[in-house]
Coordinates of C-alpha atoms in Angstrom, one line a residue:
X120 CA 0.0 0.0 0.0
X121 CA 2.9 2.0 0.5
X122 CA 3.4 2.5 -3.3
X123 CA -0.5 4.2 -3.4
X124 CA 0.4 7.1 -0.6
X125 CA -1.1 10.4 -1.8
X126 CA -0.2 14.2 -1.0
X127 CA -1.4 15.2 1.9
X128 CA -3.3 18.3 -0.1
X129 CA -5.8 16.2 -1.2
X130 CA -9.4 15.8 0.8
X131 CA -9.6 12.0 1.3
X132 CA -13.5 12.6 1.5
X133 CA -14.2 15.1 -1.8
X134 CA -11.7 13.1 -3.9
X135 CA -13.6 10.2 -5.2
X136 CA -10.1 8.7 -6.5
X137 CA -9.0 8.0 -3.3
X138 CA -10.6 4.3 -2.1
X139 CA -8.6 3.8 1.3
X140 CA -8.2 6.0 3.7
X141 CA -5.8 6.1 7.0
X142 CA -7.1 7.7 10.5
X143 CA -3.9 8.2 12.2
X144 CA -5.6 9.0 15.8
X145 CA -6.4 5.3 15.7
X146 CA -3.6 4.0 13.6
X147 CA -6.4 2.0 11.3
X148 CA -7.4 1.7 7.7
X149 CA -10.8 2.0 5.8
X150 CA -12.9 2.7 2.8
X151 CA -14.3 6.1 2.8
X152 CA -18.5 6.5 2.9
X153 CA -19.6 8.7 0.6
X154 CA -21.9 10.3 2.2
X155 CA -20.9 14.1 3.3
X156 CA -19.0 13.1 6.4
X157 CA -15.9 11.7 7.4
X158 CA -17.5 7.8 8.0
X159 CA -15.3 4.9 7.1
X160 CA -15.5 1.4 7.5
X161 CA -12.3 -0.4 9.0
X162 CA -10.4 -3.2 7.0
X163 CA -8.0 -5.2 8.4
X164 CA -6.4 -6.7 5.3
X165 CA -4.2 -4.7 2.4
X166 CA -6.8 -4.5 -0.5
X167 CA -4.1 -5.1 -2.8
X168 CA -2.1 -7.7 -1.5
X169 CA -4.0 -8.9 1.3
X170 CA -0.9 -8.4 4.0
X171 CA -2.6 -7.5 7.7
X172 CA -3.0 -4.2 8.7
X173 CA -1.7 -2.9 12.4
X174 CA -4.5 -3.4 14.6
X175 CA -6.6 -0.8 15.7
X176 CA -5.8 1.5 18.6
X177 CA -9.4 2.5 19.0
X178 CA -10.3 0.8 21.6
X179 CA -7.2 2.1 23.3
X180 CA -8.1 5.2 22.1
X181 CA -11.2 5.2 24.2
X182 CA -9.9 3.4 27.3
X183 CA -7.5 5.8 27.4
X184 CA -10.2 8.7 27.2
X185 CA -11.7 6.6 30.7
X186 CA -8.4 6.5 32.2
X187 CA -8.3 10.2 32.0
X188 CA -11.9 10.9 33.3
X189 CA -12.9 12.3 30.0
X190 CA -15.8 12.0 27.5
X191 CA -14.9 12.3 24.4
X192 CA -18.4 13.5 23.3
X193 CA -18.7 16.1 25.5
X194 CA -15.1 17.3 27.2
X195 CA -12.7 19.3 25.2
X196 CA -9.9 16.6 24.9
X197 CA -5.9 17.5 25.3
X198 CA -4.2 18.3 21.9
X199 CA -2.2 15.2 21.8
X200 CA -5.7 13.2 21.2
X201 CA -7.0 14.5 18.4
X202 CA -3.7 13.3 16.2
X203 CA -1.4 10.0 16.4
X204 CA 0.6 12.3 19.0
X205 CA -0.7 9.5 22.0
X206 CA 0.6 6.7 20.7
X207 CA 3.6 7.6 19.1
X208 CA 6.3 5.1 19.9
X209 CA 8.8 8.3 21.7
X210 CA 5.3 8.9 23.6
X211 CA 4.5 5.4 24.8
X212 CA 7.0 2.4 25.6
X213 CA 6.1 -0.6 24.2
X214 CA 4.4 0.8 20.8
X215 CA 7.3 0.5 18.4
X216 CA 6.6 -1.0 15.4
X217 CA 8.1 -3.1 12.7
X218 CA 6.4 -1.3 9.6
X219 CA 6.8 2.2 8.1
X220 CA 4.0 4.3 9.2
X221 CA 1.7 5.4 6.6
X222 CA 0.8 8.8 4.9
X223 CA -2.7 9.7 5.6
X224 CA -4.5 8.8 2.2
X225 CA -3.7 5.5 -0.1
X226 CA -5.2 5.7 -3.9
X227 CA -4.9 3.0 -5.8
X228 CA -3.7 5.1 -9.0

């Protein structure tokens, strides 16, 4: 997937070329839905060669949120959560990784 990465200067969500996006706050893959917003739906697999994508830190994401005694809904959340800044591996021991880390869009052109 590597060989798809687009420019960052492109909207993932207006550009109807671009068929996988990446949400770095969660570190996880997915088709965009074309519906206005910014709705995906998570894959796991490349849809290219069908390698496994990282898991999702979601569910970190959100027990993380708990942790700090926020809702993430309703609470105006610190900086560092609204980007991959929380789970960067020189933020948090343990999360290094053996694979490059992605741009934020993949196109299949």
């Amino acid at each position: 997937m590597r060989a798809q990465f687009q420019d960052d200067d492109v909207d993932p969500w207006d550009d109807p070329d671009v068929v996988v996006v990446y949400s770095a706050k969660f570190d996880e893959y997915g088709l965009p839905v074309r519906d206005g917003g910014t709705s995906m739906v998570v894959i796991g697999f490349c849809p290219w060669c069908g390698a496994r994508l990282p898991q999702s830190r979601r569910d970190a994401w959100f027990d993380a949120m708990e942790r700090l005694g926020l809702d993430p809904w309703e609470d105006e959340l610190p900086e560092e959560y609204h980007t991959d800044a929380w789970w960067k591996p020189e933020q948090v021991p343990g999360t290094e990784r053996e694979h490059v880390e992605p741009e934020r869009v993949i196109t299949p052109s």
